[in-house]
Amino acid sequence: MNREDLRYLFFTIPAIVYIGVFAFYPAFDAVFLSFIGSDGQFTLNNYKELFYFNIYGTIIDTIIVTIGALLIQLLLGLGVASILAREFRGKSFFSTLSIVPMGVATVVSAIAFSFIFQTAGGYANTFLTMLKIHPVNWYANSYISLLVVM
């Protein structure tokens, strides 16, 4: 491994740690805890209860829906990607159009925050008024705004 490869590896370490901490650790911890009983001892009783009830049909339906949705999304994604990989008139428009859904969640969150933290009639101030607390001008002070965003 040369120096350039080590540099790239160094830049990926934060992403690897993030995924490990917030994805893999909780998943492995959940599996581990599923084998622990209420007394703290190793047991298979949790799985005995799981398979005691007739849930096989539900599990099969869930697997079918998951695999079906995954295959449809994969095929559509590969199809769009292969089309956008070619040169054609309007490619930049369609490339931009394919990225727009990624921003929808951010826009919806921003609109929701504006409804919640409106100075007059916002949900947060309405809740504070119900608790007999004076309404807050959320946008008057940069520290309050920063606190709200965090």
PDB file of C-alpha atoms in Angstrom:
ATOM      1  CA  MET A   1       0.000   0.000   0.000  1.00  0.00           C
ATOM      2  CA  ASN A   2       1.534   3.283  -1.053  1.00  0.00           C
ATOM      3  CA  ARG A   3       1.280   6.670   0.608  1.00  0.00           C
ATOM      4  CA  GLU A   4      -1.600   7.822  -1.632  1.00  0.00           C
ATOM      5  CA  ASP A   5      -3.709   4.782  -0.710  1.00  0.00           C
ATOM      6  CA  LEU A   6      -3.097   5.418   2.984  1.00  0.00           C
ATOM      7  CA  ARG A   7      -4.260   8.996   2.574  1.00  0.00           C
ATOM      8  CA  TYR A   8      -7.521   7.842   0.971  1.00  0.00           C
ATOM      9  CA  LEU A   9      -7.969   5.251   3.690  1.00  0.00           C
ATOM     10  CA  PHE A  10      -7.446   7.950   6.324  1.00  0.00           C
ATOM     11  CA  PHE A  11     -10.295  10.005   4.830  1.00  0.00           C
ATOM     12  CA  THR A  12     -12.670   7.039   4.908  1.00  0.00           C
ATOM     13  CA  ILE A  13     -12.066   6.246   8.584  1.00  0.00           C
ATOM     14  CA  PRO A  14     -14.702   8.731   9.897  1.00  0.00           C
ATOM     15  CA  ALA A  15     -17.362   7.232   7.615  1.00  0.00           C
ATOM     16  CA  ILE A  16     -16.402   3.705   8.635  1.00  0.00           C
ATOM     17  CA  VAL A  17     -16.550   4.627  12.330  1.00  0.00           C
ATOM     18  CA  TYR A  18     -19.912   6.364  11.836  1.00  0.00           C
ATOM     19  CA  ILE A  19     -21.425   3.345  10.088  1.00  0.00           C
ATOM     20  CA  GLY A  20     -19.948   1.014  12.684  1.00  0.00           C
ATOM     21  CA  VAL A  21     -21.268   3.012  15.626  1.00  0.00           C
ATOM     22  CA  PHE A  22     -24.728   3.824  14.284  1.00  0.00           C
ATOM     23  CA  ALA A  23     -25.499   0.776  12.131  1.00  0.00           C
ATOM     24  CA  PHE A  24     -23.489  -2.318  12.977  1.00  0.00           C
ATOM     25  CA  TYR A  25     -23.145  -1.901  16.745  1.00  0.00           C
ATOM     26  CA  PRO A  26     -26.914  -1.519  17.380  1.00  0.00           C
ATOM     27  CA  ALA A  27     -27.672  -4.465  15.086  1.00  0.00           C
ATOM     28  CA  PHE A  28     -25.179  -6.771  16.793  1.00  0.00           C
ATOM     29  CA  ASP A  29     -26.258  -5.522  20.215  1.00  0.00           C
ATOM     30  CA  ALA A  30     -29.909  -6.284  19.398  1.00  0.00           C
ATOM     31  CA  VAL A  31     -29.008  -9.824  18.348  1.00  0.00           C
ATOM     32  CA  PHE A  32     -26.916 -10.285  21.493  1.00  0.00           C
ATOM     33  CA  LEU A  33     -29.688  -8.957  23.750  1.00  0.00           C
ATOM     34  CA  SER A  34     -32.224 -11.258  22.100  1.00  0.00           C
ATOM     35  CA  PHE A  35     -30.374 -14.195  23.669  1.00  0.00           C
ATOM     36  CA  ILE A  36     -30.474 -12.679  27.179  1.00  0.00           C
ATOM     37  CA  GLY A  37     -33.422 -13.367  29.466  1.00  0.00           C
ATOM     38  CA  SER A  38     -34.945 -11.033  32.039  1.00  0.00           C
ATOM     39  CA  ASP A  39     -32.661 -12.584  34.670  1.00  0.00           C
ATOM     40  CA  GLY A  40     -29.537 -11.750  32.656  1.00  0.00           C
ATOM     41  CA  GLN A  41     -28.759 -15.351  31.717  1.00  0.00           C
ATOM     42  CA  PHE A  42     -28.356 -16.834  28.240  1.00  0.00           C
ATOM     43  CA  THR A  43     -31.636 -18.255  26.968  1.00  0.00           C
ATOM     44  CA  LEU A  44     -33.505 -19.228  23.825  1.00  0.00           C
ATOM     45  CA  ASN A  45     -36.920 -18.493  25.372  1.00  0.00           C
ATOM     46  CA  ASN A  46     -37.295 -15.308  23.348  1.00  0.00           C
ATOM     47  CA  TYR A  47     -37.039 -17.306  20.140  1.00  0.00           C
ATOM     48  CA  LYS A  48     -39.286 -20.028  21.518  1.00  0.00           C
ATOM     49  CA  GLU A  49     -41.977 -17.394  22.065  1.00  0.00           C
ATOM     50  CA  LEU A  50     -41.368 -15.966  18.613  1.00  0.00           C
ATOM     51  CA  PHE A  51     -41.902 -19.277  16.863  1.00  0.00           C
ATOM     52  CA  TYR A  52     -44.711 -20.376  19.176  1.00  0.00           C
ATOM     53  CA  PHE A  53     -47.139 -18.009  17.474  1.00  0.00           C
ATOM     54  CA  ASN A  54     -48.118 -18.760  13.890  1.00  0.00           C
ATOM     55  CA  ILE A  55     -46.322 -15.901  12.179  1.00  0.00           C
ATOM     56  CA  TYR A  56     -44.764 -17.812   9.317  1.00  0.00           C
ATOM     57  CA  GLY A  57     -47.217 -16.344   6.802  1.00  0.00           C
ATOM     58  CA  THR A  58     -46.385 -12.824   7.954  1.00  0.00           C
ATOM     59  CA  ILE A  59     -42.658 -13.492   7.740  1.00  0.00           C
ATOM     60  CA  ILE A  60     -43.003 -14.946   4.232  1.00  0.00           C
ATOM     61  CA  ASP A  61     -45.107 -11.945   3.122  1.00  0.00           C
ATOM     62  CA  THR A  62     -42.519  -9.551   4.538  1.00  0.00           C
ATOM     63  CA  ILE A  63     -39.686 -11.344   2.748  1.00  0.00           C
ATOM     64  CA  ILE A  64     -41.599 -11.342  -0.558  1.00  0.00           C
ATOM     65  CA  VAL A  65     -42.436  -7.630  -0.316  1.00  0.00           C
ATOM     66  CA  THR A  66     -38.872  -6.743   0.683  1.00  0.00           C
ATOM     67  CA  ILE A  67     -37.236  -8.724  -2.109  1.00  0.00           C
ATOM     68  CA  GLY A  68     -39.810  -7.518  -4.650  1.00  0.00           C
ATOM     69  CA  ALA A  69     -39.367  -3.853  -3.725  1.00  0.00           C
ATOM     70  CA  LEU A  70     -35.593  -4.249  -3.722  1.00  0.00           C
ATOM     71  CA  LEU A  71     -35.570  -5.823  -7.185  1.00  0.00           C
ATOM     72  CA  ILE A  72     -37.882  -3.162  -8.622  1.00  0.00           C
ATOM     73  CA  GLN A  73     -35.772  -0.336  -7.173  1.00  0.00           C
ATOM     74  CA  LEU A  74     -32.561  -1.982  -8.331  1.00  0.00           C
ATOM     75  CA  LEU A  75     -33.813  -2.487 -11.884  1.00  0.00           C
ATOM     76  CA  LEU A  76     -35.239   1.030 -12.130  1.00  0.00           C
ATOM     77  CA  GLY A  77     -32.069   2.550 -10.678  1.00  0.00           C
ATOM     78  CA  LEU A  78     -29.796   0.617 -13.018  1.00  0.00           C
ATOM     79  CA  GLY A  79     -32.012   1.511 -15.970  1.00  0.00           C
ATOM     80  CA  VAL A  80     -31.957   5.222 -15.185  1.00  0.00           C
ATOM     81  CA  ALA A  81     -28.209   5.114 -14.494  1.00  0.00           C
ATOM     82  CA  SER A  82     -27.472   3.358 -17.794  1.00  0.00           C
ATOM     83  CA  ILE A  83     -29.582   5.895 -19.688  1.00  0.00           C
ATOM     84  CA  LEU A  84     -27.922   8.853 -17.949  1.00  0.00           C
ATOM     85  CA  ALA A  85     -24.453   7.404 -18.622  1.00  0.00           C
ATOM     86  CA  ARG A  86     -24.937   7.992 -22.359  1.00  0.00           C
ATOM     87  CA  GLU A  87     -24.590  11.302 -24.133  1.00  0.00           C
ATOM     88  CA  PHE A  88     -27.889  12.726 -25.374  1.00  0.00           C
ATOM     89  CA  ARG A  89     -29.644  16.032 -25.687  1.00  0.00           C
ATOM     90  CA  GLY A  90     -31.146  17.085 -22.348  1.00  0.00           C
ATOM     91  CA  LYS A  91     -28.879  14.837 -20.283  1.00  0.00           C
ATOM     92  CA  SER A  92     -28.094  17.574 -17.742  1.00  0.00           C
ATOM     93  CA  PHE A  93     -31.816  18.304 -17.286  1.00  0.00           C
ATOM     94  CA  PHE A  94     -32.654  14.658 -16.601  1.00  0.00           C
ATOM     95  CA  SER A  95     -29.604  14.255 -14.349  1.00  0.00           C
ATOM     96  CA  THR A  96     -30.775  17.215 -12.295  1.00  0.00           C
ATOM     97  CA  LEU A  97     -34.322  15.888 -12.297  1.00  0.00           C
ATOM     98  CA  SER A  98     -33.119  12.547 -10.921  1.00  0.00           C
ATOM     99  CA  ILE A  99     -31.381  14.281  -7.998  1.00  0.00           C
ATOM    100  CA  VAL A 100     -34.366  16.459  -6.994  1.00  0.00           C
ATOM    101  CA  PRO A 101     -35.984  13.784  -4.749  1.00  0.00           C
ATOM    102  CA  MET A 102     -32.876  13.816  -2.546  1.00  0.00           C
ATOM    103  CA  GLY A 103     -33.658  17.412  -1.565  1.00  0.00           C
ATOM    104  CA  VAL A 104     -37.339  16.877  -0.873  1.00  0.00           C
ATOM    105  CA  ALA A 105     -36.772  15.639   2.687  1.00  0.00           C
ATOM    106  CA  THR A 106     -34.667  18.703   3.475  1.00  0.00           C
ATOM    107  CA  VAL A 107     -37.297  21.078   2.086  1.00  0.00           C
ATOM    108  CA  VAL A 108     -40.111  19.324   3.953  1.00  0.00           C
ATOM    109  CA  SER A 109     -38.083  19.477   7.182  1.00  0.00           C
ATOM    110  CA  ALA A 110     -37.446  23.198   6.694  1.00  0.00           C
ATOM    111  CA  ILE A 111     -41.141  23.884   6.119  1.00  0.00           C
ATOM    112  CA  ALA A 112     -42.076  21.809   9.178  1.00  0.00           C
ATOM    113  CA  PHE A 113     -39.584  23.743  11.305  1.00  0.00           C
ATOM    114  CA  SER A 114     -41.018  27.037  10.070  1.00  0.00           C
ATOM    115  CA  PHE A 115     -44.532  25.928  11.108  1.00  0.00           C
ATOM    116  CA  ILE A 116     -43.351  24.706  14.493  1.00  0.00           C
ATOM    117  CA  PHE A 117     -41.279  27.760  15.392  1.00  0.00           C
ATOM    118  CA  GLN A 118     -43.379  30.612  14.003  1.00  0.00           C
ATOM    119  CA  THR A 119     -43.399  33.505  16.424  1.00  0.00           C
ATOM    120  CA  ALA A 120     -47.174  34.013  16.192  1.00  0.00           C
ATOM    121  CA  GLY A 121     -49.250  30.845  16.077  1.00  0.00           C
ATOM    122  CA  GLY A 122     -46.417  28.342  15.888  1.00  0.00           C
ATOM    123  CA  TYR A 123     -46.902  24.963  17.495  1.00  0.00           C
ATOM    124  CA  ALA A 124     -44.014  25.439  19.936  1.00  0.00           C
ATOM    125  CA  ASN A 125     -45.335  28.785  21.199  1.00  0.00           C
ATOM    126  CA  THR A 126     -48.879  27.407  21.400  1.00  0.00           C
ATOM    127  CA  PHE A 127     -47.580  24.578  23.577  1.00  0.00           C
ATOM    128  CA  LEU A 128     -45.635  27.028  25.762  1.00  0.00           C
ATOM    129  CA  THR A 129     -48.758  29.189  26.155  1.00  0.00           C
ATOM    130  CA  MET A 130     -50.742  26.124  27.265  1.00  0.00           C
ATOM    131  CA  LEU A 131     -48.098  25.607  29.966  1.00  0.00           C
ATOM    132  CA  LYS A 132     -48.506  29.281  31.042  1.00  0.00           C
ATOM    133  CA  ILE A 133     -45.048  30.168  29.671  1.00  0.00           C
ATOM    134  CA  HIS A 134     -44.551  33.316  27.616  1.00  0.00           C
ATOM    135  CA  PRO A 135     -44.116  32.750  23.863  1.00  0.00           C
ATOM    136  CA  VAL A 136     -40.563  32.938  22.518  1.00  0.00           C
ATOM    137  CA  ASN A 137     -39.410  34.865  19.452  1.00  0.00           C
ATOM    138  CA  TRP A 138     -37.365  31.991  18.037  1.00  0.00           C
ATOM    139  CA  TYR A 139     -35.688  34.052  15.325  1.00  0.00           C
ATOM    140  CA  ALA A 140     -34.777  37.138  17.400  1.00  0.00           C
ATOM    141  CA  ASN A 141     -31.590  35.739  18.883  1.00  0.00           C
ATOM    142  CA  SER A 142     -28.953  33.746  17.039  1.00  0.00           C
ATOM    143  CA  TYR A 143     -28.317  31.594  20.114  1.00  0.00           C
ATOM    144  CA  ILE A 144     -31.977  30.587  20.346  1.00  0.00           C
ATOM    145  CA  SER A 145     -32.047  29.871  16.611  1.00  0.00           C
ATOM    146  CA  LEU A 146     -28.932  27.734  16.938  1.00  0.00           C
ATOM    147  CA  LEU A 147     -30.472  25.856  19.859  1.00  0.00           C
ATOM    148  CA  VAL A 148     -33.626  25.174  17.823  1.00  0.00           C
ATOM    149  CA  VAL A 149     -31.668  23.857  14.856  1.00  0.00           C
ATOM    150  CA  MET A 150     -29.595  21.567  17.044  1.00  0.00           C
TER     151      MET A 150
END
